[in-house]
Amino acid sequence: MSATDIPDASRPRGAKRGTTMASRGLTLSLLLVSSVYFLFPLWWLLVSVTKPFGRQFSGNGLWFDGFDLFGNIGRLTAQNDGIFWRWMLNSVLYCGIGALVGTLLSAMAGHLLATYRFRGRNVLFGVVLAAVLIPKILFTLPLYLMFSGIGLIDNPLAVLLPSVVSPFGVYLARVFATQSVPDEVIEAGRLDGASEFRIFRTVALPMMLPALVTIFLFQFVDIWNNYLLPAMVLSDDRLQPVTVGLVGWNASHGVAVPAPLVVIGSLISVIPLIIAFVSLQRFWRAGMTAGAVK
Amino acid sequence: MRPTGTAEQTAAAPKHAVLPGGRRGRETALGRRTLLLFGGPFAVLFAAMYIAPLLYATVSSLFVVKRSGLGLAPPTRRFEPLHNFAQAFGDHDFLAGLARVGLFAVVQVPLMLGLALGLALLLDSRSARAKGFFRLGAFLPYAIPGVSAALVWSFMYSSESSPINHLLEPLGVHIPFFANGAVLWSVANIVTWSWTGYNMIIIYSALQTIPAEVLEAAKMDGASALRIAWNIKIPAVRSSLVLTTVFSIIGSAQLFNEPAVLQPISSGAISSTFTPIMSAQAAVAAGNYPYAAAQSVVLAVAVGVLSFVFFKLTSRGENA
């Protein structure tokens, strides 16, 4: 959390220099108000999950009231033979595999665009950029029809294949490759007689690594965020990711599935993402800053 | 708001970033094998998952599905390139959805980016303390997927359990989150909550690139913090503001997850054609894919034109 990994370490850090009590107080109170706004729904979720089952929607919702977190998790697990955990596993697999393969493809294409000159390079790059500007959701309907045409409905590939293509990832990988892999290193590899792929694998890839973690993380979230695609191409609920499953539970209006279970499932389903973001903070902040340099 | 991907400031990639040492000769001629090895996998998948659906949708939109009166015979397809588009432009619900999303963008995008810029400037100011905590706190909602965020907020809004209205009760205030006039702004609030921190981080990253000497010099000249913010910092983050605006416009066009999740509890305030994407979904559900495709094409063209116009308007006097 220190300022060491961002360039503002170069700024004078004399805390008291040039700031008055009043401006510090005002700044702090504005920041506090904003963080209350950003964090209170998550706080409500956290408090609700610890309450005894059935009290999720009573009281003021912002303070603890009894404790039965483990009983609640037990109920969630018992619902529909533990399907919730299967959903969680599906989500982690779809997002993990999709983001991993997608990052690798982006890194290779980005390296290609940054390192080599070939006919049609600018056209290729232009097409990739244009693709970034088309709302992704518009591809979902035609993909659904194409997949039903070739019998890919209810096949995990119907979620994975579209997920691994990330034009924005290619764009970023190109920027990062240009920034973080100096020519001299590539040249040195060639002089040593290494093949182009070996240079990429042993030289360029490690140098791009922090940036690639950023690409991975954002693609992971992107896939997790994409609700419509899995909702359309997967009708078998044992294949669905957790977002589709929870929305399905929620739509039953507490009839088939008690509403508190949706609350408990919602909290558990966001924990992996929060952990990923907090623990990889160093990487994505460095990555975002790298992207910010003109 | 669904900006895709991460923080990238330069709206167009550096054509040839000046490399350390100032040489530009990193490109080498390459063999076809290397080209296919590095670019092939992405190109094949890109063609299959992006270009093919795009062509498929465009071609489909030019056909008309005709059903026989009793629905006994299989439906037939006839080439009538303008029919679906004429229908879309005469479809009151679809046009209302387009207008709704347009209004949403006009209000929500400036509000969200204003908030993001304000927070970034506050965090960048010398008066700020606990920067790491505030930065992470604002960014955390981005880690909550759109549908999950909508689920969480649906509990915040619900008429039985809303903790917000619970807190406001003593003041005699009650917010009708699902009233016809309010529901669009309830959706806008979820989107703002989710994306403000993300945009703030992008703008904040751009602020970090301002050389400390420039800020020092301005201070020496006696410029106030507000004046420095207005005359130095905001111009410096201009290109990141342009970029986040374009992504936010694209995000508005994609509005689907949040209203779709809120729909069952909105007691009718959110119709099945609330946004253009929801309209297209409804057309598919009714078995009329070509019409859904035409709606998607109209939406894509509208977004493209808007983004292009916005780029053109902001690139005048661009010194980057």
Coordinates of N, CA, C and O in Angstrom, one line a residue, chain B residues 58-165:
Chain B
T58 N -25.4 -9.3 -39.6 CA -25.7 -8.3 -40.7 C -26.5 -8.9 -41.8 O -27.5 -8.4 -42.3
V59 N -26.1 -10.1 -42.2 CA -26.8 -10.8 -43.3 C -28.2 -11.2 -42.9 O -29.2 -10.9 -43.6
S60 N -28.3 -11.7 -41.6 CA -29.7 -12.1 -41.1 C -30.6 -10.9 -41.1 O -31.8 -11.1 -41.4
S61 N -30.1 -9.8 -40.8 CA -31.0 -8.6 -40.7 C -31.7 -8.2 -42.0 O -32.6 -7.5 -42.0
L62 N -31.1 -8.8 -43.1 CA -31.7 -8.4 -44.4 C -32.8 -9.3 -44.9 O -33.3 -9.2 -46.0
F63 N -33.1 -10.3 -44.1 CA -34.1 -11.3 -44.4 C -35.4 -11.1 -43.6 O -35.3 -10.6 -42.5
V64 N -36.5 -11.6 -44.1 CA -37.7 -11.6 -43.4 C -38.2 -13.0 -43.1 O -38.2 -13.8 -44.0
V65 N -38.6 -13.3 -41.9 CA -39.2 -14.6 -41.6 C -40.7 -14.5 -41.8 O -41.4 -13.6 -41.3
K66 N -41.2 -15.4 -42.6 CA -42.7 -15.4 -42.9 C -43.2 -16.7 -42.3 O -42.7 -17.8 -42.6
R67 N -44.2 -16.6 -41.5 CA -44.9 -17.8 -41.0 C -46.3 -17.9 -41.7 O -46.9 -16.9 -41.9
S68 N -46.7 -19.1 -42.0 CA -48.0 -19.3 -42.5 C -49.0 -19.0 -41.4 O -48.7 -19.1 -40.2
G69 N -50.2 -18.7 -41.8 CA -51.2 -18.3 -40.9 C -51.4 -19.2 -39.7 O -51.5 -18.7 -38.5
L70 N -51.4 -20.5 -39.9 CA -51.7 -21.4 -38.8 C -50.4 -21.9 -38.1 O -50.4 -22.5 -37.1
G71 N -49.2 -21.5 -38.7 CA -48.0 -22.0 -38.1 C -47.7 -23.4 -38.3 O -47.0 -24.0 -37.5
L72 N -48.4 -24.1 -39.2 CA -48.3 -25.5 -39.4 C -47.0 -25.7 -40.3 O -46.3 -26.6 -40.1
A73 N -46.9 -24.9 -41.4 CA -45.8 -25.1 -42.3 C -44.6 -24.4 -41.6 O -44.7 -23.5 -40.9
P74 N -43.4 -24.9 -42.0 CA -42.2 -24.2 -41.4 C -42.1 -22.8 -41.9 O -42.5 -22.5 -43.1
P75 N -41.5 -21.9 -41.1 CA -41.4 -20.5 -41.6 C -40.4 -20.4 -42.7 O -39.5 -21.2 -42.8
T76 N -40.7 -19.5 -43.6 CA -39.8 -19.3 -44.8 C -39.0 -18.0 -44.6 O -39.5 -17.1 -43.9
R77 N -37.9 -17.9 -45.3 CA -37.1 -16.6 -45.2 C -37.1 -16.0 -46.6 O -36.9 -16.7 -47.6
R78 N -37.3 -14.7 -46.6 CA -37.2 -14.0 -47.9 C -36.3 -12.8 -47.8 O -36.3 -12.1 -46.7
F79 N -35.6 -12.5 -48.9 CA -34.7 -11.4 -48.8 C -35.4 -10.1 -49.0 O -36.0 -9.9 -50.1
E80 N -35.5 -9.3 -48.0 CA -36.1 -8.0 -48.1 C -35.3 -7.1 -47.2 O -35.6 -6.9 -46.0
P81 N -34.3 -6.5 -47.8 CA -33.2 -5.8 -47.0 C -33.7 -4.7 -46.1 O -33.1 -4.4 -45.1
L82 N -34.8 -4.0 -46.5 CA -35.2 -2.9 -45.6 C -36.3 -3.2 -44.6 O -36.5 -2.4 -43.7
H83 N -36.9 -4.3 -44.8 CA -38.1 -4.6 -44.0 C -37.9 -4.5 -42.5 O -38.6 -3.8 -41.8
N84 N -36.9 -5.2 -42.0 CA -36.6 -5.2 -40.5 C -36.2 -3.8 -40.0 O -36.6 -3.4 -38.9
F85 N -35.5 -3.1 -40.8 CA -35.0 -1.8 -40.4 C -36.2 -0.8 -40.3 O -36.4 0.0 -39.4
A86 N -37.1 -0.9 -41.3 CA -38.3 -0.1 -41.3 C -39.1 -0.4 -40.1 O -39.7 0.5 -39.4
Q87 N -39.2 -1.7 -39.8 CA -40.0 -2.1 -38.6 C -39.3 -1.6 -37.3 O -40.0 -1.1 -36.4
A88 N -38.0 -1.6 -37.2 CA -37.3 -1.1 -36.0 C -37.6 0.4 -35.8 O -37.9 0.8 -34.7
F89 N -37.5 1.1 -36.9 CA -37.7 2.6 -36.8 C -39.2 2.9 -36.6 O -39.5 4.1 -36.3
G90 N -40.1 2.0 -36.8 CA -41.5 2.2 -36.5 C -41.9 1.6 -35.2 O -43.1 1.7 -34.8
D91 N -40.9 0.9 -34.5 CA -41.3 0.2 -33.3 C -41.2 1.1 -32.1 O -40.1 1.5 -31.6
H92 N -42.3 1.5 -31.5 CA -42.3 2.5 -30.5 C -41.5 2.0 -29.3 O -40.7 2.8 -28.7
D93 N -41.6 0.8 -28.9 CA -40.9 0.3 -27.7 C -39.4 0.3 -27.9 O -38.6 0.7 -27.0
F94 N -38.9 -0.1 -29.1 CA -37.5 -0.1 -29.4 C -36.9 1.3 -29.4 O -35.9 1.6 -28.8
L95 N -37.7 2.2 -30.0 CA -37.2 3.6 -30.0 C -37.2 4.2 -28.6 O -36.2 4.9 -28.2
A96 N -38.2 3.8 -27.8 CA -38.2 4.3 -26.4 C -37.0 3.8 -25.7 O -36.4 4.5 -24.9
G97 N -36.6 2.6 -25.9 CA -35.4 2.0 -25.3 C -34.2 2.7 -25.7 O -33.3 3.0 -24.9
L98 N -34.0 3.0 -27.0 CA -32.9 3.8 -27.5 C -32.8 5.1 -26.8 O -31.8 5.5 -26.3
A99 N -34.0 5.8 -26.7 CA -34.0 7.1 -26.1 C -33.7 7.0 -24.6 O -32.9 7.9 -24.1
R100 N -34.1 5.9 -24.0 CA -33.9 5.8 -22.6 C -32.4 5.6 -22.3 O -31.8 6.2 -21.4
V101 N -31.7 4.8 -23.1 CA -30.3 4.6 -23.0 C -29.5 5.8 -23.3 O -28.5 6.2 -22.7
G102 N -30.0 6.6 -24.3 CA -29.4 7.9 -24.6 C -29.5 8.8 -23.5 O -28.4 9.5 -23.1
L103 N -30.6 8.9 -22.9 CA -30.8 9.8 -21.7 C -29.9 9.3 -20.6 O -29.2 10.2 -19.9
F104 N -29.9 8.0 -20.4 CA -29.0 7.4 -19.3 C -27.6 7.9 -19.5 O -26.9 8.4 -18.6
A105 N -27.1 7.8 -20.8 CA -25.7 8.1 -21.1 C -25.4 9.6 -20.8 O -24.4 10.0 -20.3
V106 N -26.4 10.4 -21.3 CA -26.1 11.9 -21.2 C -26.0 12.3 -19.7 O -25.3 13.2 -19.4
V107 N -26.8 11.6 -18.8 CA -26.8 12.0 -17.4 C -25.7 11.3 -16.7 O -24.9 11.8 -15.9
Q108 N -25.6 9.9 -16.9 CA -24.8 9.1 -16.0 C -23.3 9.2 -16.3 O -22.5 9.3 -15.4
V109 N -23.0 9.3 -17.6 CA -21.5 9.3 -18.0 C -20.8 10.6 -17.4 O -19.8 10.4 -16.8
P110 N -21.4 11.8 -17.7 CA -20.7 12.9 -17.1 C -20.6 12.9 -15.6 O -19.6 13.3 -14.9
L111 N -21.7 12.4 -14.9 CA -21.8 12.4 -13.5 C -20.7 11.4 -13.0 O -19.9 11.8 -12.1
M112 N -20.6 10.2 -13.5 CA -19.7 9.3 -13.1 C -18.2 9.7 -13.3 O -17.4 9.6 -12.4
L113 N -18.0 10.3 -14.5 CA -16.6 10.7 -14.8 C -16.2 11.9 -14.0 O -15.1 12.1 -13.6
G114 N -17.2 12.8 -13.7 CA -16.9 14.0 -12.8 C -16.5 13.5 -11.5 O -15.6 14.0 -10.9
L115 N -17.3 12.5 -11.0 CA -17.0 11.9 -9.7 C -15.6 11.3 -9.7 O -14.8 11.5 -8.7
A116 N -15.3 10.5 -10.7 CA -14.0 9.8 -10.8 C -12.9 10.8 -10.9 O -11.8 10.7 -10.2
L117 N -13.1 11.9 -11.7 CA -12.0 12.9 -11.8 C -11.8 13.6 -10.4 O -10.7 13.8 -10.0
G118 N -12.9 14.0 -9.8 CA -12.9 14.6 -8.5 C -12.1 13.8 -7.5 O -11.2 14.3 -6.7
L119 N -12.4 12.5 -7.4 CA -11.8 11.6 -6.5 C -10.3 11.5 -6.8 O -9.4 11.4 -5.9
A120 N -10.0 11.4 -8.1 CA -8.6 11.2 -8.5 C -7.8 12.5 -8.1 O -6.7 12.4 -7.6
L121 N -8.4 13.6 -8.3 CA -7.7 14.9 -7.9 C -7.5 14.9 -6.4 O -6.5 15.4 -5.9
L122 N -8.5 14.5 -5.6 CA -8.4 14.5 -4.2 C -7.3 13.6 -3.7 O -6.5 13.9 -2.9
L123 N -7.3 12.4 -4.3 CA -6.3 11.4 -3.9 C -4.9 11.9 -4.3 O -3.9 11.6 -3.6
D124 N -4.8 12.7 -5.4 CA -3.5 13.1 -5.9 C -3.0 14.4 -5.1 O -1.9 14.8 -5.2
S125 N -4.0 15.0 -4.3 CA -3.6 16.2 -3.6 C -2.7 15.9 -2.4 O -2.7 14.8 -1.9
R126 N -2.0 16.9 -2.0 CA -1.0 16.7 -0.9 C -1.8 16.5 0.4 O -1.2 16.1 1.4
S127 N -3.0 17.0 0.4 CA -3.7 16.9 1.7 C -4.3 15.5 2.0 O -4.7 15.2 3.1
A128 N -4.2 14.6 1.0 CA -4.8 13.3 1.2 C -4.0 12.4 2.1 O -2.8 12.5 2.1
R129 N -4.7 11.7 2.9 CA -4.1 10.7 3.8 C -4.6 9.3 3.4 O -5.7 9.2 2.9
A130 N -4.0 8.3 3.9 CA -4.5 6.9 3.7 C -4.9 6.6 2.2 O -6.0 6.1 1.9
K131 N -4.0 7.1 1.3 CA -4.4 7.0 -0.1 C -4.7 5.5 -0.5 O -5.6 5.3 -1.3
G132 N -3.8 4.6 -0.1 CA -4.0 3.2 -0.5 C -5.4 2.7 -0.1 O -6.0 2.1 -0.9
F133 N -5.8 3.0 1.1 CA -7.1 2.5 1.5 C -8.3 3.1 0.6 O -9.1 2.4 0.2
F134 N -8.2 4.4 0.4 CA -9.3 5.0 -0.4 C -9.3 4.5 -1.8 O -10.3 4.4 -2.4
R135 N -8.1 4.4 -2.4 CA -8.0 3.9 -3.7 C -8.6 2.5 -3.9 O -9.4 2.3 -4.8
L136 N -8.2 1.7 -3.0 CA -8.7 0.3 -3.0 C -10.2 0.2 -2.8 O -11.0 -0.5 -3.4
G137 N -10.7 1.0 -1.8 CA -12.1 1.1 -1.5 C -12.9 1.5 -2.7 O -14.0 0.9 -2.9
A138 N -12.5 2.5 -3.4 CA -13.2 2.9 -4.6 C -13.2 1.9 -5.7 O -14.1 1.8 -6.5
F139 N -12.1 1.1 -5.8 CA -11.9 0.2 -6.9 C -12.6 -1.1 -6.6 O -13.0 -1.8 -7.6
L140 N -12.8 -1.4 -5.3 CA -13.4 -2.7 -5.0 C -14.7 -3.1 -5.7 O -14.9 -4.2 -6.2
P141 N -15.7 -2.1 -5.9 CA -16.9 -2.4 -6.6 C -16.7 -3.0 -8.0 O -17.5 -3.7 -8.5
Y142 N -15.6 -2.6 -8.6 CA -15.3 -3.1 -9.9 C -15.1 -4.6 -9.9 O -15.4 -5.3 -10.9
A143 N -14.6 -5.1 -8.8 CA -14.3 -6.5 -8.7 C -15.6 -7.3 -8.5 O -15.6 -8.5 -8.5
I144 N -16.7 -6.6 -8.2 CA -18.0 -7.3 -8.1 C -18.7 -7.3 -9.5 O -19.0 -6.3 -10.0
P145 N -18.9 -8.5 -10.0 CA -19.5 -8.6 -11.3 C -20.9 -7.9 -11.4 O -21.6 -7.8 -10.4
G146 N -21.2 -7.4 -12.6 CA -22.4 -6.6 -12.8 C -23.7 -7.3 -12.3 O -24.4 -6.6 -11.6
V147 N -23.9 -8.6 -12.5 CA -25.1 -9.2 -12.0 C -25.1 -9.3 -10.5 O -26.1 -9.1 -9.8
S148 N -23.9 -9.6 -9.9 CA -23.8 -9.6 -8.5 C -24.0 -8.3 -7.9 O -24.7 -8.1 -6.8
A149 N -23.5 -7.2 -8.5 CA -23.7 -5.9 -8.0 C -25.2 -5.5 -8.0 O -25.7 -5.0 -7.1
A150 N -25.9 -6.0 -9.1 CA -27.3 -5.7 -9.2 C -28.1 -6.5 -8.2 O -29.0 -5.9 -7.6
L151 N -27.6 -7.7 -7.9 CA -28.3 -8.5 -6.8 C -28.2 -7.8 -5.5 O -29.1 -7.6 -4.7
V152 N -26.9 -7.4 -5.2 CA -26.7 -6.7 -3.9 C -27.5 -5.4 -3.8 O -28.2 -5.2 -2.8
W153 N -27.5 -4.6 -4.8 CA -28.3 -3.4 -4.8 C -29.8 -3.7 -4.8 O -30.6 -2.9 -4.2
S154 N -30.2 -4.8 -5.4 CA -31.7 -5.1 -5.3 C -32.1 -5.3 -3.8 O -33.2 -4.9 -3.5
F155 N -31.2 -5.8 -3.0 CA -31.5 -5.9 -1.6 C -31.5 -4.5 -0.9 O -32.3 -4.2 0.0
M156 N -30.7 -3.6 -1.5 CA -30.6 -2.2 -0.9 C -31.9 -1.5 -1.3 O -32.4 -0.6 -0.6
Y157 N -32.5 -1.9 -2.5 CA -33.7 -1.1 -3.0 C -35.0 -1.8 -2.5 O -36.0 -1.1 -2.5
S158 N -35.0 -3.1 -2.2 CA -36.2 -3.8 -2.0 C -37.1 -3.1 -1.0 O -36.7 -2.6 0.0
S159 N -38.4 -3.1 -1.3 CA -39.4 -2.3 -0.5 C -39.4 -2.9 0.9 O -39.7 -2.2 1.9
E160 N -39.2 -4.2 1.1 CA -39.3 -4.8 2.5 C -38.1 -4.4 3.3 O -38.2 -4.1 4.5
S161 N -36.9 -4.6 2.7 CA -35.7 -4.6 3.6 C -34.7 -3.5 3.4 O -33.7 -3.5 4.0
S162 N -35.0 -2.5 2.5 CA -34.0 -1.5 2.1 C -33.4 -0.8 3.4 O -34.0 -0.1 4.1
P163 N -32.1 -1.1 3.6 CA -31.4 -0.5 4.7 C -31.3 1.1 4.5 O -31.2 1.8 5.5
I164 N -31.4 1.5 3.3 CA -31.3 2.9 3.0 C -32.5 3.6 3.5 O -32.5 4.6 4.3
N165 N -33.7 3.1 3.1 CA -34.9 3.7 3.6 C -35.1 3.5 5.1 O -35.7 4.3 5.8

